[in-house]
mmCIF file with all atom_site columns, C-alpha atoms in Angstrom:
data_model
loop_
_atom_site.group_PDB
_atom_site.id
_atom_site.type_symbol
_atom_site.label_atom_id
_atom_site.label_alt_id
_atom_site.label_comp_id
_atom_site.label_asym_id
_atom_site.label_entity_id
_atom_site.label_seq_id
_atom_site.pdbx_PDB_ins_code
_atom_site.Cartn_x
_atom_site.Cartn_y
_atom_site.Cartn_z
_atom_site.occupancy
_atom_site.B_iso_or_equiv
_atom_site.pdbx_formal_charge
_atom_site.auth_seq_id
_atom_site.auth_comp_id
_atom_site.auth_asym_id
_atom_site.auth_atom_id
_atom_site.pdbx_PDB_model_num
ATOM 1  C CA . MET S 1 1  ? 0.070  0.171  -0.130  1.00 39.00 ? 1077 MET S CA 1
ATOM 2  C CA . ALA S 1 2  ? 1.254  3.516  -0.827  1.00 51.00 ? 1078 ALA S CA 1
ATOM 3  C CA . GLU S 1 3  ? 1.942  5.694  1.982   1.00 63.00 ? 1079 GLU S CA 1
ATOM 4  C CA . LYS S 1 4  ? -0.719 8.271  2.865   1.00 87.00 ? 1080 LYS S CA 1
ATOM 5  C CA . LEU S 1 5  ? 0.061  11.660 0.667   1.00 92.00 ? 1081 LEU S CA 1
ATOM 6  C CA . PRO S 1 6  ? 0.155  15.035 2.060   1.00 95.00 ? 1082 PRO S CA 1
ATOM 7  C CA . PRO S 1 7  ? -3.418 16.673 1.883   1.00 96.00 ? 1083 PRO S CA 1
ATOM 8  C CA . TYR S 1 8  ? -2.077 19.440 -0.850  1.00 97.00 ? 1084 TYR S CA 1
ATOM 9  C CA . LEU S 1 9  ? -1.597 16.494 -3.142  1.00 97.00 ? 1085 LEU S CA 1
ATOM 10 C CA . ARG S 1 10 ? -4.365 14.275 -5.170  1.00 96.00 ? 1086 ARG S CA 1
ATOM 11 C CA . SER S 1 11 ? -3.368 12.011 -7.439  1.00 95.00 ? 1087 SER S CA 1
ATOM 12 C CA . GLN S 1 12 ? -6.238 11.190 -10.268 1.00 93.00 ? 1088 GLN S CA 1
ATOM 13 C CA . ALA S 1 13 ? -6.708 9.647  -13.070 1.00 92.00 ? 1089 ALA S CA 1
ATOM 14 C CA . ASP S 1 14 ? -6.215 12.719 -15.079 1.00 92.00 ? 1090 ASP S CA 1
ATOM 15 C CA . GLY S 1 15 ? -2.897 13.486 -13.340 1.00 94.00 ? 1091 GLY S CA 1
ATOM 16 C CA . LEU S 1 16 ? -1.170 14.805 -9.992  1.00 97.00 ? 1092 LEU S CA 1
ATOM 17 C CA . PHE S 1 17 ? -2.906 17.975 -8.633  1.00 98.00 ? 1093 PHE S CA 1
ATOM 18 C CA . LEU S 1 18 ? -1.443 20.367 -6.224  1.00 98.00 ? 1094 LEU S CA 1
ATOM 19 C CA . ALA S 1 19 ? -3.282 22.784 -3.932  1.00 98.00 ? 1095 ALA S CA 1
ATOM 20 C CA . VAL S 1 20 ? -1.431 25.756 -3.007  1.00 98.00 ? 1096 VAL S CA 1
ATOM 21 C CA . LYS S 1 21 ? -1.808 29.104 -1.326  1.00 98.00 ? 1097 LYS S CA 1
ATOM 22 C CA . VAL S 1 22 ? 0.076  31.858 -2.852  1.00 98.00 ? 1098 VAL S CA 1
ATOM 23 C CA . GLN S 1 23 ? 1.838  34.489 -0.527  1.00 97.00 ? 1099 GLN S CA 1
ATOM 24 C CA . PRO S 1 24 ? 2.858  37.582 -3.251  1.00 97.00 ? 1100 PRO S CA 1
ATOM 25 C CA . ARG S 1 25 ? 5.634  40.236 -2.736  1.00 98.00 ? 1101 ARG S CA 1
ATOM 26 C CA . ALA S 1 26 ? 7.496  37.831 -0.209  1.00 98.00 ? 1102 ALA S CA 1
ATOM 27 C CA . SER S 1 27 ? 10.929 38.678 0.738   1.00 98.00 ? 1103 SER S CA 1
ATOM 28 C CA . ARG S 1 28 ? 12.043 35.485 -1.316  1.00 98.00 ? 1104 ARG S CA 1
ATOM 29 C CA . ASN S 1 29 ? 10.741 32.298 -3.056  1.00 98.00 ? 1105 ASN S CA 1
ATOM 30 C CA . ALA S 1 30 ? 9.955  29.716 -0.772  1.00 98.00 ? 1106 ALA S CA 1
ATOM 31 C CA . LEU S 1 31 ? 7.956  26.745 0.214   1.00 98.00 ? 1107 LEU S CA 1
ATOM 32 C CA . ALA S 1 32 ? 6.455  28.190 3.594   1.00 97.00 ? 1108 ALA S CA 1
ATOM 33 C CA . GLY S 1 33 ? 4.755  25.118 5.048   1.00 96.00 ? 1109 GLY S CA 1
ATOM 34 C CA . LEU S 1 34 ? 1.321  23.958 5.403   1.00 96.00 ? 1110 LEU S CA 1
ATOM 35 C CA . HIS S 1 35 ? -1.703 26.167 5.275   1.00 95.00 ? 1111 HIS S CA 1
ATOM 36 C CA . GLY S 1 36 ? -4.580 24.232 6.009   1.00 96.00 ? 1112 GLY S CA 1
ATOM 37 C CA . ASP S 1 37 ? -5.029 21.514 3.296   1.00 97.00 ? 1113 ASP S CA 1
ATOM 38 C CA . GLU S 1 38 ? -3.172 23.523 0.947   1.00 98.00 ? 1114 GLU S CA 1
ATOM 39 C CA . LEU S 1 39 ? 0.935  24.038 0.520   1.00 98.00 ? 1115 LEU S CA 1
ATOM 40 C CA . LYS S 1 40 ? 1.964  27.410 1.248   1.00 98.00 ? 1116 LYS S CA 1
ATOM 41 C CA . ILE S 1 41 ? 4.137  29.282 -1.500  1.00 98.00 ? 1117 ILE S CA 1
ATOM 42 C CA . ALA S 1 42 ? 5.853  32.460 -1.003  1.00 98.00 ? 1118 ALA S CA 1
ATOM 43 C CA . VAL S 1 43 ? 7.041  34.227 -3.910  1.00 98.00 ? 1119 VAL S CA 1
ATOM 44 C CA . THR S 1 44 ? 8.978  37.683 -4.873  1.00 98.00 ? 1120 THR S CA 1
ATOM 45 C CA . ALA S 1 45 ? 6.553  38.557 -7.503  1.00 98.00 ? 1121 ALA S CA 1
ATOM 46 C CA . PRO S 1 46 ? 3.579  40.825 -6.981  1.00 97.00 ? 1122 PRO S CA 1
ATOM 47 C CA . PRO S 1 47 ? -0.125 39.834 -7.907  1.00 95.00 ? 1123 PRO S CA 1
ATOM 48 C CA . VAL S 1 48 ? -0.146 42.140 -11.223 1.00 95.00 ? 1124 VAL S CA 1
ATOM 49 C CA . ASP S 1 49 ? -0.774 40.854 -14.596 1.00 94.00 ? 1125 ASP S CA 1
ATOM 50 C CA . SER S 1 50 ? -0.372 37.280 -13.741 1.00 93.00 ? 1126 SER S CA 1
ATOM 51 C CA . ALA S 1 51 ? 3.236  37.791 -12.528 1.00 97.00 ? 1127 ALA S CA 1
ATOM 52 C CA . ALA S 1 52 ? 2.681  35.732 -9.018  1.00 97.00 ? 1128 ALA S CA 1
ATOM 53 C CA . ASN S 1 53 ? 1.110  33.056 -11.264 1.00 97.00 ? 1129 ASN S CA 1
ATOM 54 C CA . GLN S 1 54 ? 4.333  32.851 -13.623 1.00 97.00 ? 1130 GLN S CA 1
ATOM 55 C CA . ALA S 1 55 ? 6.615  33.087 -10.275 1.00 98.00 ? 1131 ALA S CA 1
ATOM 56 C CA . VAL S 1 56 ? 4.754  29.971 -8.506  1.00 98.00 ? 1132 VAL S CA 1
ATOM 57 C CA . VAL S 1 57 ? 4.910  27.811 -12.008 1.00 98.00 ? 1133 VAL S CA 1
ATOM 58 C CA . GLU S 1 58 ? 8.499  28.689 -12.379 1.00 98.00 ? 1134 GLU S CA 1
ATOM 59 C CA . PHE S 1 59 ? 9.386  28.353 -8.807  1.00 98.00 ? 1135 PHE S CA 1
ATOM 60 C CA . LEU S 1 60 ? 7.806  25.012 -8.453  1.00 98.00 ? 1136 LEU S CA 1
ATOM 61 C CA . ALA S 1 61 ? 8.884  23.622 -11.964 1.00 98.00 ? 1137 ALA S CA 1
ATOM 62 C CA . GLU S 1 62 ? 12.496 24.317 -10.716 1.00 98.00 ? 1138 GLU S CA 1
ATOM 63 C CA . THR S 1 63 ? 11.835 22.880 -7.326  1.00 98.00 ? 1139 THR S CA 1
ATOM 64 C CA . LEU S 1 64 ? 10.141 19.603 -8.282  1.00 98.00 ? 1140 LEU S CA 1
ATOM 65 C CA . GLY S 1 65 ? 13.278 19.214 -11.253 1.00 97.00 ? 1141 GLY S CA 1
ATOM 66 C CA . LEU S 1 66 ? 10.362 19.663 -14.135 1.00 97.00 ? 1142 LEU S CA 1
ATOM 67 C CA . PRO S 1 67 ? 10.332 21.647 -17.474 1.00 98.00 ? 1143 PRO S CA 1
ATOM 68 C CA . ARG S 1 68 ? 8.313  24.674 -17.082 1.00 97.00 ? 1144 ARG S CA 1
ATOM 69 C CA . ARG S 1 69 ? 5.696  23.490 -19.462 1.00 97.00 ? 1145 ARG S CA 1
ATOM 70 C CA . SER S 1 70 ? 4.885  20.027 -16.934 1.00 97.00 ? 1146 SER S CA 1
ATOM 71 C CA . VAL S 1 71 ? 3.506  22.795 -14.440 1.00 98.00 ? 1147 VAL S CA 1
ATOM 72 C CA . THR S 1 72 ? 0.011  24.090 -15.461 1.00 98.00 ? 1148 THR S CA 1
ATOM 73 C CA . LEU S 1 73 ? -2.504 26.424 -13.441 1.00 98.00 ? 1149 LEU S CA 1
ATOM 74 C CA . VAL S 1 74 ? -5.729 24.783 -13.735 1.00 98.00 ? 1150 VAL S CA 1
ATOM 75 C CA . ARG S 1 75 ? -7.847 27.000 -11.055 1.00 98.00 ? 1151 ARG S CA 1
ATOM 76 C CA . GLY S 1 76 ? -7.366 30.151 -9.491  1.00 97.00 ? 1152 GLY S CA 1
ATOM 77 C CA . GLN S 1 77 ? -5.929 32.511 -11.884 1.00 96.00 ? 1153 GLN S CA 1
ATOM 78 C CA . THR S 1 78 ? -6.801 35.497 -9.908  1.00 96.00 ? 1154 THR S CA 1
ATOM 79 C CA . SER S 1 79 ? -7.132 34.155 -6.447  1.00 96.00 ? 1155 SER S CA 1
ATOM 80 C CA . ARG S 1 80 ? -4.357 33.204 -3.798  1.00 97.00 ? 1156 ARG S CA 1
ATOM 81 C CA . HIS S 1 81 ? -5.679 29.506 -3.700  1.00 98.00 ? 1157 HIS S CA 1
ATOM 82 C CA . LYS S 1 82 ? -4.574 27.880 -6.887  1.00 98.00 ? 1158 LYS S CA 1
ATOM 83 C CA . LEU S 1 83 ? -4.758 24.296 -8.080  1.00 98.00 ? 1159 LEU S CA 1
ATOM 84 C CA . LEU S 1 84 ? -1.926 23.149 -10.307 1.00 98.00 ? 1160 LEU S CA 1
ATOM 85 C CA . ARG S 1 85 ? -1.249 20.247 -12.546 1.00 98.00 ? 1161 ARG S CA 1
ATOM 86 C CA . LEU S 1 86 ? 1.948  18.296 -12.424 1.00 98.00 ? 1162 LEU S CA 1
ATOM 87 C CA . ASP S 1 87 ? 2.604  16.273 -15.568 1.00 97.00 ? 1163 ASP S CA 1
ATOM 88 C CA . GLY S 1 88 ? 5.940  13.649 -15.592 1.00 95.00 ? 1164 GLY S CA 1
ATOM 89 C CA . LEU S 1 89 ? 6.236  13.159 -11.688 1.00 95.00 ? 1165 LEU S CA 1
ATOM 90 C CA . THR S 1 90 ? 5.044  10.646 -9.141  1.00 95.00 ? 1166 THR S CA 1
ATOM 91 C CA . ALA S 1 91 ? 2.597  11.818 -6.230  1.00 95.00 ? 1167 ALA S CA 1
ATOM 92 C CA . GLU S 1 92 ? 5.451  10.057 -3.910  1.00 95.00 ? 1168 GLU S CA 1
ATOM 93 C CA . ALA S 1 93 ? 8.272  11.966 -5.598  1.00 96.00 ? 1169 ALA S CA 1
ATOM 94 C CA . ALA S 1 94 ? 6.585  15.172 -5.575  1.00 97.00 ? 1170 ALA S CA 1
ATOM 95 C CA . ALA S 1 95 ? 5.735  14.600 -1.519  1.00 96.00 ? 1171 ALA S CA 1
ATOM 96 C CA . GLU S 1 96 ? 9.449  13.908 -1.055  1.00 95.00 ? 1172 GLU S CA 1
ATOM 97 C CA . LYS S 1 97 ? 10.531 17.065 -2.866  1.00 96.00 ? 1173 LYS S CA 1
ATOM 98 C CA . LEU S 1 98 ? 7.945  19.038 -1.263  1.00 96.00 ? 1174 LEU S CA 1
ATOM 99 C CA . ALA S 1 99 ? 8.290  17.900 1.831   1.00 89.00 ? 1175 ALA S CA 1
#
């Protein structure tokens, strides 16, 4: 049996999904721990013209060792609460890299 995934990761038939809460205008890009059932991510970019969305996608791609195109923003374009799809990564590998 697979070990239990963290609450912010969901593995479904159509892919692996990551729920995040974004903190824009932070002093540095970083994983900032759990926030309820979401992974909190701090990014330096302001929440203007989807700069923060871009920063989150790029930061996650870099952190997870994925190409930029493998991280897709599915929901939450204008919200701090976002859902991203991660392609080319197992749930276990993602959990390990985000821990």
